[in-house]
CSV table of C-alpha atoms in Angstrom, one decimal:
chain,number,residue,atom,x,y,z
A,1,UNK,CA,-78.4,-65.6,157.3
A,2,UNK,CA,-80.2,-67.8,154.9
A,3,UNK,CA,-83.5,-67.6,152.9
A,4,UNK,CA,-85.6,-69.6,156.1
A,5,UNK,CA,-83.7,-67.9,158.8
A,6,UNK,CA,-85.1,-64.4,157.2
A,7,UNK,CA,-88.5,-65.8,156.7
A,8,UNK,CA,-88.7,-67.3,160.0
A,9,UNK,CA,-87.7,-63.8,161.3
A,10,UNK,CA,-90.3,-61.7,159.3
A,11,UNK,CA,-93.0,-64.6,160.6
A,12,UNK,CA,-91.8,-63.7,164.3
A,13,UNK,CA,-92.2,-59.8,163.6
A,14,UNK,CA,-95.7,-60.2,162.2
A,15,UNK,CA,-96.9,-62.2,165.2
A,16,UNK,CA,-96.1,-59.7,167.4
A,17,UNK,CA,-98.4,-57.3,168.9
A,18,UNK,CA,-97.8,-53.5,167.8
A,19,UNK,CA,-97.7,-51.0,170.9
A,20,UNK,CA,-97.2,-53.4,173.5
A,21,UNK,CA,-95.3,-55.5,175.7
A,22,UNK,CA,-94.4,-58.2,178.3
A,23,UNK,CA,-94.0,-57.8,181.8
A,24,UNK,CA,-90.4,-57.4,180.8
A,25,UNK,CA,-91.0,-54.9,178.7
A,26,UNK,CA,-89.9,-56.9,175.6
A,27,UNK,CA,-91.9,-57.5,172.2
A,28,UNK,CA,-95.2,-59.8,173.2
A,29,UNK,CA,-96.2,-62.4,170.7
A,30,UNK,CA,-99.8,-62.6,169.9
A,31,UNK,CA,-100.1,-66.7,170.5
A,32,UNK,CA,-98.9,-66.8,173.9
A,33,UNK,CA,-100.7,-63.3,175.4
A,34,UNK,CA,-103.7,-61.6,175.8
A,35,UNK,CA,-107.1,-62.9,174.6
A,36,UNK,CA,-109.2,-64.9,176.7
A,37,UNK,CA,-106.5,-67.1,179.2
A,38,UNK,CA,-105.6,-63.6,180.9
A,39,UNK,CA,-116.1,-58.5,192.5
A,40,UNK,CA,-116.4,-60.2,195.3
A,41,UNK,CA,-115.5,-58.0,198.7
A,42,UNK,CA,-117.8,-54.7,197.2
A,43,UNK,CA,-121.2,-57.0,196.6
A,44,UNK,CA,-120.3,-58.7,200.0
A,45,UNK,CA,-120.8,-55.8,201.5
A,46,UNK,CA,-123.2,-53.3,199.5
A,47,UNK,CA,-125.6,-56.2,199.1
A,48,UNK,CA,-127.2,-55.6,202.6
A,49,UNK,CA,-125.7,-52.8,203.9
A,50,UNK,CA,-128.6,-50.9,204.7
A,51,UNK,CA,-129.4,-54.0,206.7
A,52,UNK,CA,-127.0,-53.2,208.8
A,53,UNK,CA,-127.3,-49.9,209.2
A,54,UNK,CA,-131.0,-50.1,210.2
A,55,UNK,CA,-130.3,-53.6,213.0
A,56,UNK,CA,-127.2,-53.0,214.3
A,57,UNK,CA,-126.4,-49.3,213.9
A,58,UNK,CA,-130.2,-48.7,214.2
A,59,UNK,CA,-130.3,-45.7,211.8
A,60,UNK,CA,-133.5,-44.8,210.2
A,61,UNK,CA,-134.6,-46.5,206.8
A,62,UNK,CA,-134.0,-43.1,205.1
A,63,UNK,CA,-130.5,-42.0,206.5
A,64,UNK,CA,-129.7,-46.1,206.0
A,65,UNK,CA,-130.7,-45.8,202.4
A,66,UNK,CA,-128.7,-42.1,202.4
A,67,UNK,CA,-125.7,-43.8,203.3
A,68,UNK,CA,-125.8,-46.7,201.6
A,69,UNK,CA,-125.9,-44.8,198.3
A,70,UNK,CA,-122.9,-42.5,199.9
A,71,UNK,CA,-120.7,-45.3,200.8
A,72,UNK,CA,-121.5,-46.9,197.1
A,73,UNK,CA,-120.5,-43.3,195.3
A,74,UNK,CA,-117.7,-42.7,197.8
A,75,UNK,CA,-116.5,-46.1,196.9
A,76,UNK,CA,-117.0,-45.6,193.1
A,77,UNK,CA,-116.2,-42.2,192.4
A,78,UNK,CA,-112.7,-43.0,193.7
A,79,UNK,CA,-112.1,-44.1,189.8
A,80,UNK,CA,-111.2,-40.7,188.9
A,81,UNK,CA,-108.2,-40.4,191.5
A,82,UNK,CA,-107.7,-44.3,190.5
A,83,UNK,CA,-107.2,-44.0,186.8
A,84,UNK,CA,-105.0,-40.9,187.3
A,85,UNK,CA,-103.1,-42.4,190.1
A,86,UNK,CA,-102.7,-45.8,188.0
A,87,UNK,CA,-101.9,-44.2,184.7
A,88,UNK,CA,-99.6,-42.0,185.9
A,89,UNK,CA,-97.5,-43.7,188.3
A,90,UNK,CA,-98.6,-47.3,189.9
A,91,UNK,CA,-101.3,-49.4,188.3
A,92,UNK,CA,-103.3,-51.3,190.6
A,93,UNK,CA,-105.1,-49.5,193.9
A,94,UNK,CA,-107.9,-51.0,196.1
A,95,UNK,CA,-111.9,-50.3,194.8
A,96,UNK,CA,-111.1,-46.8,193.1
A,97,UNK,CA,-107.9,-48.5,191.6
A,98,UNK,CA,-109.2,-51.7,190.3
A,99,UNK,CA,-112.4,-50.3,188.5
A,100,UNK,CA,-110.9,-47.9,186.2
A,101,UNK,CA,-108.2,-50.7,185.4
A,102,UNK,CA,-109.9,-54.4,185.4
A,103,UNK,CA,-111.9,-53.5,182.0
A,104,UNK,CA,-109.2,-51.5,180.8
A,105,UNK,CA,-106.8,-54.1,181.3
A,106,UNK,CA,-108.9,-56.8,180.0
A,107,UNK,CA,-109.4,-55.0,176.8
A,108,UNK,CA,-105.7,-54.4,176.3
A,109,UNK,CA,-106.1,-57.6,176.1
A,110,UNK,CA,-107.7,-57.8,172.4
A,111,UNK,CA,-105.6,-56.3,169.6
A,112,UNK,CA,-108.2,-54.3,168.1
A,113,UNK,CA,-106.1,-53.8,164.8
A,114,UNK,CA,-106.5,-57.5,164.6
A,115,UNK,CA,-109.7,-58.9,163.0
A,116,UNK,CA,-110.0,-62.1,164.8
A,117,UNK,CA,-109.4,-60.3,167.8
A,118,UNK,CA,-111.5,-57.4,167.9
A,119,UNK,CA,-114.1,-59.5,167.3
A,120,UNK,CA,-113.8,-61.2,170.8
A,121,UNK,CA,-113.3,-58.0,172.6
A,122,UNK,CA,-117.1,-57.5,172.6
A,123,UNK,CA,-117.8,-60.7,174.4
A,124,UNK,CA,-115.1,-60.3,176.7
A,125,UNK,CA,-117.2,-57.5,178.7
A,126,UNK,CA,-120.1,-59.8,178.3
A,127,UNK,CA,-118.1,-62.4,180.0
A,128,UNK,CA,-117.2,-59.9,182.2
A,129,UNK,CA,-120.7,-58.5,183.7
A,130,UNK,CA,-121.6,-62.2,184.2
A,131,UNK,CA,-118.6,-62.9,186.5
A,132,UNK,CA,-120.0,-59.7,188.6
A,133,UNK,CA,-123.4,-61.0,188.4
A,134,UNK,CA,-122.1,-64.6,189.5
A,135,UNK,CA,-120.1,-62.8,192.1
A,136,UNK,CA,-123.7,-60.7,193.1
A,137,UNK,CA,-126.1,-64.0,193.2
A,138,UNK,CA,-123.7,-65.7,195.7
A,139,UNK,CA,-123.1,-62.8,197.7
A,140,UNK,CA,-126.9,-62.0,197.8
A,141,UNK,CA,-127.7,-65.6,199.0
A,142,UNK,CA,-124.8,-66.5,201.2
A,143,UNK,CA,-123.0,-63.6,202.5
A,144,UNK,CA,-126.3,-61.5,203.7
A,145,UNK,CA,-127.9,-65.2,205.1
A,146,UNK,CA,-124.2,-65.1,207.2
A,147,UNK,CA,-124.7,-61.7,207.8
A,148,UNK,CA,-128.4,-61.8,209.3
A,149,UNK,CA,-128.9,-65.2,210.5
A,150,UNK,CA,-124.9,-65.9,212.0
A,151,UNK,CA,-122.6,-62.8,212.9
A,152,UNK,CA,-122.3,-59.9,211.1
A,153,UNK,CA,-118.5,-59.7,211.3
A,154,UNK,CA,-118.1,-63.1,209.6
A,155,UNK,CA,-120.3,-62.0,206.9
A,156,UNK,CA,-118.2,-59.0,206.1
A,157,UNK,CA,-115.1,-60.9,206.9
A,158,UNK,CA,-115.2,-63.4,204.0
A,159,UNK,CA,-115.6,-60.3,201.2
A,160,UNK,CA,-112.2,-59.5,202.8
A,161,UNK,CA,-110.5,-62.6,202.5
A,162,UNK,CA,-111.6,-62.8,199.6
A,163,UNK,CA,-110.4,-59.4,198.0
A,164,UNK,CA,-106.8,-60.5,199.8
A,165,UNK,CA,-106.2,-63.3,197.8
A,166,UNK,CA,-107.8,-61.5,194.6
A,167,UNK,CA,-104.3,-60.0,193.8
A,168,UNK,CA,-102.6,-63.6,194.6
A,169,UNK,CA,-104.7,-65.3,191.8
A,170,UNK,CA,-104.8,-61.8,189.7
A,171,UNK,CA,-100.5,-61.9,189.5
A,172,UNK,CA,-100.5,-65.7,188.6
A,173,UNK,CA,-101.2,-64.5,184.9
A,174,UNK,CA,-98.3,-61.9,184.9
A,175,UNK,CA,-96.3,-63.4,182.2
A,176,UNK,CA,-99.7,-64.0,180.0
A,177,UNK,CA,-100.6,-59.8,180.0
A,178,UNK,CA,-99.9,-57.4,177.6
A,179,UNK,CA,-99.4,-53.9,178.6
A,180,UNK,CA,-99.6,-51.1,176.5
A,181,UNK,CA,-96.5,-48.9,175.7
A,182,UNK,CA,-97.3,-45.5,176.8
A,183,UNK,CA,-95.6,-42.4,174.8
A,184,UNK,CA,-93.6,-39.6,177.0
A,185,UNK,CA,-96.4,-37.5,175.9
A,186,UNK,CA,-98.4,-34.9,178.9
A,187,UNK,CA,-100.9,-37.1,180.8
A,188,UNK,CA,-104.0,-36.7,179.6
A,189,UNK,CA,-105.9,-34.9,182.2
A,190,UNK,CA,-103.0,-31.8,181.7
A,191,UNK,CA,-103.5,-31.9,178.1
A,192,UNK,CA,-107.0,-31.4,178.3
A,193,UNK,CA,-106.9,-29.0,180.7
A,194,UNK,CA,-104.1,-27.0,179.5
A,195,UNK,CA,-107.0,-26.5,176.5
A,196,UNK,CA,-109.9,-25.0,178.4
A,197,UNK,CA,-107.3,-22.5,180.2
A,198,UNK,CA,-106.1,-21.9,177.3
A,199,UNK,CA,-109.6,-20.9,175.7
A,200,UNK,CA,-110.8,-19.0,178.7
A,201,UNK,CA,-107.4,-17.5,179.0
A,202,UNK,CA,-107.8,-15.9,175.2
A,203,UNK,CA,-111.5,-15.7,175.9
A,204,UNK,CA,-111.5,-11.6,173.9
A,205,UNK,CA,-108.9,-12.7,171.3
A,206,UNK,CA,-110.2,-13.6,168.0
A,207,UNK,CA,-110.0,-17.4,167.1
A,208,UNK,CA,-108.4,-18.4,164.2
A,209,UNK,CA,-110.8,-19.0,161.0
A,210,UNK,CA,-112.6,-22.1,160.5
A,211,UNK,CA,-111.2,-22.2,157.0
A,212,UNK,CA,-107.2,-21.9,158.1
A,213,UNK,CA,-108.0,-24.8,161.0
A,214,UNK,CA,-109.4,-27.0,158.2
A,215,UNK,CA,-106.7,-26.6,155.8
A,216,UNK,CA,-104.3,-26.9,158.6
A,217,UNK,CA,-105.9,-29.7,160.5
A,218,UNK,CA,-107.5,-31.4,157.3
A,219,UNK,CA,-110.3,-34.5,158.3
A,220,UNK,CA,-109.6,-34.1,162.1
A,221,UNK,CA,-111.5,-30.8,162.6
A,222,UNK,CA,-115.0,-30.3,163.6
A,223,UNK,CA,-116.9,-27.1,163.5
A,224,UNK,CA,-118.8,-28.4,167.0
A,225,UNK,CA,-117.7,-26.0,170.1
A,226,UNK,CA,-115.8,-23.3,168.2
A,227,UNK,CA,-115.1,-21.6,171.8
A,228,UNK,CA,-112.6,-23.9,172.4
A,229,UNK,CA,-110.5,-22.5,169.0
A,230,UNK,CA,-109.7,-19.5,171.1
A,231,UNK,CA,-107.0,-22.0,172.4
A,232,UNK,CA,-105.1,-21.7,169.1
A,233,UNK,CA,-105.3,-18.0,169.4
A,234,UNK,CA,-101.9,-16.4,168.8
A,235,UNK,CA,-100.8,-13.9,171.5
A,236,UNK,CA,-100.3,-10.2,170.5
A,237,UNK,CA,-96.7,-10.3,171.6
A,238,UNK,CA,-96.1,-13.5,170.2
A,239,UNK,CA,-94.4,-14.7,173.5
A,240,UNK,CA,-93.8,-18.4,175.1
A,241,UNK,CA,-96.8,-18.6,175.8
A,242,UNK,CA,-97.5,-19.4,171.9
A,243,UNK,CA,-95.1,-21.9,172.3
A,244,UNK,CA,-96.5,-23.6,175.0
A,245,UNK,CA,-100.2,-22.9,173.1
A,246,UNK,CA,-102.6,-26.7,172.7
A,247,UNK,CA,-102.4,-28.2,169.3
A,248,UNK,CA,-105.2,-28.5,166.7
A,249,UNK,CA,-105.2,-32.0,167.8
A,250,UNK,CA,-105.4,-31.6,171.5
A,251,UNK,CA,-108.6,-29.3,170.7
A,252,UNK,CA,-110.5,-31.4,168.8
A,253,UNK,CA,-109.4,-34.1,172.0
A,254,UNK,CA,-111.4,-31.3,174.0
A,255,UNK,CA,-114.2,-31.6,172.0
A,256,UNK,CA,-114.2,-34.8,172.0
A,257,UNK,CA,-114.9,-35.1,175.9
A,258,UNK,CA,-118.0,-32.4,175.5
A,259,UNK,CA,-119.4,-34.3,172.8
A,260,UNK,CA,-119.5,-37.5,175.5
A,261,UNK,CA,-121.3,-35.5,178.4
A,262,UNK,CA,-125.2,-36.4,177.2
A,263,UNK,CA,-124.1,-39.5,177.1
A,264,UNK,CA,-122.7,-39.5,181.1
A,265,UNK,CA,-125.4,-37.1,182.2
A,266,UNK,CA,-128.5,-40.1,180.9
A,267,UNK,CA,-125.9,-42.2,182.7
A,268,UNK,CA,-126.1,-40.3,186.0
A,269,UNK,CA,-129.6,-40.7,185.8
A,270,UNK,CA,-129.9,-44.4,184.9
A,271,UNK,CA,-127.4,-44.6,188.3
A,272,UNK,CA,-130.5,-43.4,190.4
A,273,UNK,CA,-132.6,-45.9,189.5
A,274,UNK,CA,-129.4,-48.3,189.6
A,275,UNK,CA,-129.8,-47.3,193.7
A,276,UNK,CA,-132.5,-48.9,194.3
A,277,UNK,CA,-131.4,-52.0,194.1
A,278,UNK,CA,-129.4,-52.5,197.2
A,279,UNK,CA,-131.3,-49.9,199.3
A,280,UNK,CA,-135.4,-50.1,199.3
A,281,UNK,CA,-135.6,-53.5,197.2
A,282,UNK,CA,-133.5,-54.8,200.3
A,283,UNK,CA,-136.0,-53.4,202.6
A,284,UNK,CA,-139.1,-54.6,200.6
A,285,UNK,CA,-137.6,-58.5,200.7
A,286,UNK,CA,-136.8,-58.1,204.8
A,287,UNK,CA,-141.0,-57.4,205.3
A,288,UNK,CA,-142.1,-59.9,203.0
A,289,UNK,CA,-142.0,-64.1,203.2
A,290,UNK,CA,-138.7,-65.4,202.1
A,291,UNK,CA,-139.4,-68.9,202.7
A,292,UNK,CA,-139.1,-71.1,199.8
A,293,UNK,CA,-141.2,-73.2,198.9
A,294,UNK,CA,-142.7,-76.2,195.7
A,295,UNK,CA,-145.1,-74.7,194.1
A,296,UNK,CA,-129.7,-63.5,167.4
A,297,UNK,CA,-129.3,-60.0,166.4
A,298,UNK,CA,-125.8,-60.1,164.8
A,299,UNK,CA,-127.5,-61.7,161.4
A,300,UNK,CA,-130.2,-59.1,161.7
A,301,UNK,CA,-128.1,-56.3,162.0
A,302,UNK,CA,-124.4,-57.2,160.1
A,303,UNK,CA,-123.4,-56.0,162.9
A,304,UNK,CA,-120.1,-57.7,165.1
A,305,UNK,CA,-121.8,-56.4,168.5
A,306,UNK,CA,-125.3,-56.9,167.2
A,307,UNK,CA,-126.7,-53.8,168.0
A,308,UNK,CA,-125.2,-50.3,168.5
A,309,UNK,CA,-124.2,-49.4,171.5
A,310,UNK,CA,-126.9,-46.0,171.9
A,311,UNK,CA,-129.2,-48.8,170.7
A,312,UNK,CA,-128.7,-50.7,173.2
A,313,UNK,CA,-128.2,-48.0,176.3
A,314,UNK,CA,-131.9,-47.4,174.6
A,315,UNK,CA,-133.3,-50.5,175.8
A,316,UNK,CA,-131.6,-50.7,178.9
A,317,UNK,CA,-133.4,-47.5,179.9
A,318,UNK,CA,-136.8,-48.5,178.7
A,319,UNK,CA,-136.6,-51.4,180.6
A,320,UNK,CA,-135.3,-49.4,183.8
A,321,UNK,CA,-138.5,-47.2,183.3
A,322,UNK,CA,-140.7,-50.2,183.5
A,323,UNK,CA,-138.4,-51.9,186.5
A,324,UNK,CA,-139.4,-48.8,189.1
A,325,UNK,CA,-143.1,-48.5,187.4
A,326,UNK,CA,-143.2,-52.5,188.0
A,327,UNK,CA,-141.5,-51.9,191.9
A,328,UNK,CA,-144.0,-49.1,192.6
A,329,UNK,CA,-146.8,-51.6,191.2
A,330,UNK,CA,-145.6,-54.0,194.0
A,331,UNK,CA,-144.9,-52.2,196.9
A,332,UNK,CA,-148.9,-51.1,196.5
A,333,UNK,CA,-149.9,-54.5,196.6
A,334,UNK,CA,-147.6,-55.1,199.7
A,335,UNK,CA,-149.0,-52.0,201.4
A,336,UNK,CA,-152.8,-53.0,200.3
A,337,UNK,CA,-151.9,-56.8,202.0
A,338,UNK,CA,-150.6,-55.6,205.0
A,339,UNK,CA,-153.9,-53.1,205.4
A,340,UNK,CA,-156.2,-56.2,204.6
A,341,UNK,CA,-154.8,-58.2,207.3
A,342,UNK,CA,-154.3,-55.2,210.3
A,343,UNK,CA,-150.7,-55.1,210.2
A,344,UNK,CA,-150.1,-51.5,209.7
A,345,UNK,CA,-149.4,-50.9,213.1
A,346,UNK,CA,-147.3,-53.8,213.3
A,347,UNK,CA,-143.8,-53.2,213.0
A,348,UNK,CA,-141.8,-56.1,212.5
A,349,UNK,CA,-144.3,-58.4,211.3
A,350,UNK,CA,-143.7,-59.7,208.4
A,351,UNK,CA,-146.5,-59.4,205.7
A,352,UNK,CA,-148.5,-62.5,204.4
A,353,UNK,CA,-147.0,-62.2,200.4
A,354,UNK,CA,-144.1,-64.2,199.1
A,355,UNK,CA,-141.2,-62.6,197.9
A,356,UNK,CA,-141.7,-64.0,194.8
A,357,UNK,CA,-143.4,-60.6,193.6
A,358,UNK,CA,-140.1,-59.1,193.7
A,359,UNK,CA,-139.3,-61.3,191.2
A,360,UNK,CA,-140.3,-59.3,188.1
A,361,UNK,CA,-138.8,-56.0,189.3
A,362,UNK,CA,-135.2,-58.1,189.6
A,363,UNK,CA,-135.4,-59.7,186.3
A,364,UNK,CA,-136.4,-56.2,184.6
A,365,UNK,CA,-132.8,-55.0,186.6
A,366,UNK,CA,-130.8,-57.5,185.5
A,367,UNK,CA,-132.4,-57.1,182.0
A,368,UNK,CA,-132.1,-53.4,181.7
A,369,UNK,CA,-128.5,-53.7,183.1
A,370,UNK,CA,-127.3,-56.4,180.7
A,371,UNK,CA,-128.3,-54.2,178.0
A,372,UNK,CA,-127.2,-50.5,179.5
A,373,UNK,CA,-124.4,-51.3,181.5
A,374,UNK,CA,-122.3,-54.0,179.1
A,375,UNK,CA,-122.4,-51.5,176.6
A,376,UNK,CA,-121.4,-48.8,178.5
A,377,UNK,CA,-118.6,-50.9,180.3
A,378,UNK,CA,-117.3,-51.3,177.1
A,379,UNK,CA,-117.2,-48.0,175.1
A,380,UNK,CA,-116.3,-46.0,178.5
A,381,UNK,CA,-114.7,-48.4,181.1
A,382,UNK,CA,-114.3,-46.3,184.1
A,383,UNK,CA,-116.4,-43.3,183.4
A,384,UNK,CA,-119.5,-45.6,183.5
A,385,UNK,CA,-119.0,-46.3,187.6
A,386,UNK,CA,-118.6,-42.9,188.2
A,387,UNK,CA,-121.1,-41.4,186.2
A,388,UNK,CA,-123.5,-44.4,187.8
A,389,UNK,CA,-122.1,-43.1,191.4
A,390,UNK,CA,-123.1,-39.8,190.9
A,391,UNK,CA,-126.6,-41.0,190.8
A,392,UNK,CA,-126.0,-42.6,193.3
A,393,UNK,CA,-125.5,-39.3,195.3
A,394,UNK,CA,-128.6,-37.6,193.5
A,395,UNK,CA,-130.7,-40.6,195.0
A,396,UNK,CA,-129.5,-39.6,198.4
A,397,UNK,CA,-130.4,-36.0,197.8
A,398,UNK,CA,-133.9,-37.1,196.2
A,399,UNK,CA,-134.3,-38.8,199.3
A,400,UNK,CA,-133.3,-36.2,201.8
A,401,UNK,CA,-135.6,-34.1,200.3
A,402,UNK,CA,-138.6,-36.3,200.0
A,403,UNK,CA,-137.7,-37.0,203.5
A,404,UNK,CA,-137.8,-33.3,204.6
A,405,UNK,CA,-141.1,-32.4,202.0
A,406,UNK,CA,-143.4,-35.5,203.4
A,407,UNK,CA,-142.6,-35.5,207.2
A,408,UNK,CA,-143.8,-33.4,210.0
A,409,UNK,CA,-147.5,-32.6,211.2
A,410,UNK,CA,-147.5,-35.9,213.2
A,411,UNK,CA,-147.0,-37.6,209.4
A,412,UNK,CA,-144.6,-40.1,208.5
A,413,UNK,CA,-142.2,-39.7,205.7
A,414,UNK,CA,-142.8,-41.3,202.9
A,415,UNK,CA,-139.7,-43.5,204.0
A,416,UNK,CA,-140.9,-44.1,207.7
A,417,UNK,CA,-138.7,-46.8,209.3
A,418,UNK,CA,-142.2,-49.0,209.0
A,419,UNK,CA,-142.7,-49.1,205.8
A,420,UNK,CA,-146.2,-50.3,206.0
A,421,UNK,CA,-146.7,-46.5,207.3
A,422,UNK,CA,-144.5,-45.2,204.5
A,423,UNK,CA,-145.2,-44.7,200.6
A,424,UNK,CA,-141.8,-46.5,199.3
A,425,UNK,CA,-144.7,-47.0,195.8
């Protein structure tokens, strides 16, 4: 082999991506994979469910809203058998398996050990939420006019036909992707497990000191959650089970998760507000006139994503605050209408205000979630969805019980199917 055929060779070596592949499980070069060349059924039909479920079905607006948010965090908590399922053994499922994969594979995407690269890996989520929010606006304007003004079943027909030819256009790119090469290592839910049984398992034996562990483990050890060094206990007869014992490194991958679960339980709470959304701002728009008619952080902060990511789950919670307190604002103004012209006791009617003063409470949404939920898509991929589903849930049990505390006495809940009689504010 001569001097360029060895150069040429080293040249092909460097352009290839470290710890991944083709679809053929061969080296993958970095100029002709990945980056940018590699939502439509679940907004088609969660955008006006409770729609449905209050004409057709005729359910109550309360047990409509209830459902609503069950379906959504039925739908979206399915992530967690998803990711398992997909890491472990398939890939792609339906709505549990493509959430905890789509931004996963789309980042695996972006070499982050490459600088040009990781740099786009940021706007790729961007990107990303606006396709879901291009994917919302049509199925907000079209599919629910379908559903309401056509046939219901051809409304939730397209979504359908839509998600089938999904995976036709999502396989075109197969021979673009990168996939990452996976070790033979335990899956990561045993590994992690296999720590806290571990810990509880030695729960009265004496934890090795935090001196030894930091010689032994050296930067990698944290003194957060010392409980969890009862894992790397040694038994008193010294048996398999030692053998079989977590490493230093699968403890500290313990920790890890804890140190994450203030982050997913302000998540779970931004979730109920995300709730809202397709349930009672739904109901709002159906009572109110729908007609329509004339009438630069990154250089401030050296930073590649601008702002930080708790910086920015910071502002999209402030501005979630001031969405509901905005909402509530609105719905009082609605209510105080509908009382000026007598049409309390008018079910049906729909009140003399544009629903144009909707308008703020939507932009502070879409505000508050391009600031909370990009972030979050990015630095936690799947656990966002479920941790946003789980508020979903806690809205339905806020509501049962509002529900339960406000009704009765000849009263009307505070969600009474006329909301003109209710206090949605």
């Amino acid at each position: 082999m001569d001097i360029s055929d060895t150069e040429t060779s080293m040249l092909q070596r460097q352009d290839t991506v470290d710890d991944c592949a083709d679809y053929r499980g061969r080296p993958v070069h970095r100029a002709n994979s990945g980056g940018w060349k590699s939502r439509l059924a679940f907004c088609g039909t969660g955008s006006n469910l409770i729609t449905y479920l209050t004409g057709p079905l005729g359910q109550s607006t309360a047990t409509a809203a209830q459902n609503a948010n069950k379906w959504s965090g039925t739908s979206q908590l399915l992530p967690l058998l998803g990711a398992f399922v997909a890491d472990s053994f398939l890939g792609l499922l339906a709505q549990g398996g493509q959430r905890p994969c789509v931004q996963a594979v789309g980042a695996d995407q972006f070499d982050e050990k490459h600088p040009e690269e990781c740099k786009l890996k940021s706007p790729f989520f961007n990107w990303w939420y606006f396709g879901m929010c291009t994917s919302s606006i049509f199925t907000h304007f079209i599919i629910s006019s379908v559903q309401e003004n056509l046939y219901w079943g051809l409304g939730f027909g397209i979504p359908c036909i839509s998600m089938a030819i999904a995976p036709i256009v999502f396989l075109l790119g197969t021979k673009s992707y990168r996939y990452t090469m996976k070790g033979n290592g335990m899956n990561p839910f045993l590994r992690i497990g296999k720590v806290f049984v571990a810990a509880i398992r030695n729960f009265r034996a004496a934890a090795p000191s935090a001196m030894a562990l930091e010689q032994e483990a050296g930067t990698i050890y944290s003194d957060q959650f010392k409980f969890l060094n009862k894992a790397l206990a040694v038994p008193p007869d010294g048996s398999e089970a030692y053998a079989k014992a977590p490493s230093i490194s699968e403890v500290e991958e313990a920790k890890a998760l804890l140190r994450l679960v203030p982050i997913w339980t302000t998540i779970t709470v931004y979730g109920i507000v995300s709730a809202q959304q397709p349930t009672f701002f739904t109901k709002q728009e159906a009572r109110m006139d729908r007609s329509i008619t004339p009438g630069c952080s990154h250089h401030l902060t050296e930073k590649a994503a601008g702002i930080t990511m708790l910086q920015r789950f910071g502002i999209g919670l402030f501005f979630s605050v001031i969405e509901m307190v905005t909402a509530a604002l609105v719905e009082m103004k609605r209510l105080k209408t509908a009382q000026e012209y007598g049409l309390v006791d008018k079910p049906g009617v729909i009140i003399p205000m544009d629903v144009w003063w909707l308008f703020p409470q939507y932009v502070l949404f879409g505000v508050s979630e391009s600031f909370a939920v990009v972030c979050l898509q990015e630095h936690f991929y799947d656990q966002y969805i479920w941790c946003c589903r789980v508020g979903g849930f806690m809205s339905s049990f806020l509501i049962s019980s509002i529900q339960k505390a406000t009704e009765g006495n000849g009263r009307d809940c505070w969600f009474a199917n006329d909301l003109n009689k209710g206090h949605l504010d």
